[in-house]
PDB file of C-alpha atoms in Angstrom:
ATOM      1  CA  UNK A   1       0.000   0.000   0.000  1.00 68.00           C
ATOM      2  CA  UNK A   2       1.236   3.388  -0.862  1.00 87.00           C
ATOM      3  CA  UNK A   3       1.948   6.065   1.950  1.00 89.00           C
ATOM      4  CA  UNK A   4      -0.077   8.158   0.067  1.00 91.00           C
ATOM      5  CA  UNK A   5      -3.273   5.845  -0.395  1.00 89.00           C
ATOM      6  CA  UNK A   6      -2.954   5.130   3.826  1.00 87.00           C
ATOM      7  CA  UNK A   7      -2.394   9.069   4.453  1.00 88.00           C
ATOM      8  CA  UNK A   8      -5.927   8.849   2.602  1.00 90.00           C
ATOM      9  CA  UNK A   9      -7.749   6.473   4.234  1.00 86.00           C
ATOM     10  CA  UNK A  10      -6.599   7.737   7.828  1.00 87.00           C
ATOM     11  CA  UNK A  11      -7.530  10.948   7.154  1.00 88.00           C
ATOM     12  CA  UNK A  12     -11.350  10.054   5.797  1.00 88.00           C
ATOM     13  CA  UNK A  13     -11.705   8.098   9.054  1.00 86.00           C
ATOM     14  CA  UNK A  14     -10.722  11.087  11.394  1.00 87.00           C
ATOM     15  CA  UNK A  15     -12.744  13.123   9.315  1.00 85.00           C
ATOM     16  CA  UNK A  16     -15.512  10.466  10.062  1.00 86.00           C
ATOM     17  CA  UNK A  17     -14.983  10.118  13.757  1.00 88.00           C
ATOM     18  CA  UNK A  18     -14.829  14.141  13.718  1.00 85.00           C
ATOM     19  CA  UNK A  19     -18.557  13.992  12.002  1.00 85.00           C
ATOM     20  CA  UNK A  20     -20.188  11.676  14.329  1.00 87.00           C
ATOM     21  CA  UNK A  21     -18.925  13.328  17.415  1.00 88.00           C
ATOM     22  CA  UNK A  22     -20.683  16.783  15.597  1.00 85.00           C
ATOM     23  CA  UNK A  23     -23.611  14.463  15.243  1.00 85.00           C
ATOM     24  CA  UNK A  24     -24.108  13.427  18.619  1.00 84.00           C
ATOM     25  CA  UNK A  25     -23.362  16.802  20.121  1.00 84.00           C
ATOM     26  CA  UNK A  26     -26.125  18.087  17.653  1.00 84.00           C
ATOM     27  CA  UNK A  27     -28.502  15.768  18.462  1.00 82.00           C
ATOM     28  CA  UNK A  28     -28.150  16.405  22.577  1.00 81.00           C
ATOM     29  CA  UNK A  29     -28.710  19.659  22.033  1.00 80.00           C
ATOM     30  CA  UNK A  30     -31.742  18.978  19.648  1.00 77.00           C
ATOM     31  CA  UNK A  31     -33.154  16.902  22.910  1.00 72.00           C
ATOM     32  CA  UNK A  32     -32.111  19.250  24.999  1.00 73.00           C
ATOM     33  CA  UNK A  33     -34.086  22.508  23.253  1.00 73.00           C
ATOM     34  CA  UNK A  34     -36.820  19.829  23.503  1.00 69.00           C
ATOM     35  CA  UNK A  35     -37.213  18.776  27.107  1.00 78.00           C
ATOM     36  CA  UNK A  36     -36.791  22.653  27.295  1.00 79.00           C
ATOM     37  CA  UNK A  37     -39.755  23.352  25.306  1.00 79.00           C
ATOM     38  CA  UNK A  38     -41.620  20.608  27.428  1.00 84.00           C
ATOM     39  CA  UNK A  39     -40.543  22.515  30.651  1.00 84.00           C
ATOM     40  CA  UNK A  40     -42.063  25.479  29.358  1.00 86.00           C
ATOM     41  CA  UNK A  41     -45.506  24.124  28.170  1.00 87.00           C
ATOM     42  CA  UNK A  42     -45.659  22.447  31.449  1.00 87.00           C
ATOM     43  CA  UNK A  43     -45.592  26.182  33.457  1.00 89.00           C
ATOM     44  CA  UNK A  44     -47.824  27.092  31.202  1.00 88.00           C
ATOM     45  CA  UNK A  45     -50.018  24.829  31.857  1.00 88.00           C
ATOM     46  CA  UNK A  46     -49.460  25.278  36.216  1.00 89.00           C
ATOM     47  CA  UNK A  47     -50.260  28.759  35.108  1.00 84.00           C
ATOM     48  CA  UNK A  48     -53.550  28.159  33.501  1.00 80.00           C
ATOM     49  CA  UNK A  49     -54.796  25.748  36.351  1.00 69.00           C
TER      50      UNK A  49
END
C-alpha cells in the first residue's frame, strides 16, 4: 500500500470520527431545546390551572 493511499484512508476516518462526534453533540442539544420546550408548556399549563 502506498503512503499516500494510507495518508488517505486515515484521514477520511478522522474526518468520520470528527462527524459523528458533531452528530451526537447536535442531536443532545436537539433533545435538549426539547425537554426545554416541554418545561415550558408544562408552566404554562401550572399557570392556567
Amino acid at each position: 500500500m502506498k503512503l499516500k493511499a494510507l495518508n488517505t484512508i486515515l484521514n477520511r476516518n478522522w474526518a468520520g470520527e470528527v462527524l459523528s462526534k458533531v452528530h451526537v453533540a447536535q442531536e443532545k442539544k436537539s433533545h435538549n431545546r426539547k425537554s426545554d420546550w416541554d418545561n415550558y408548556r408544562e408552566a404554562l399549563d401550572k399557570k392556567q390551572d
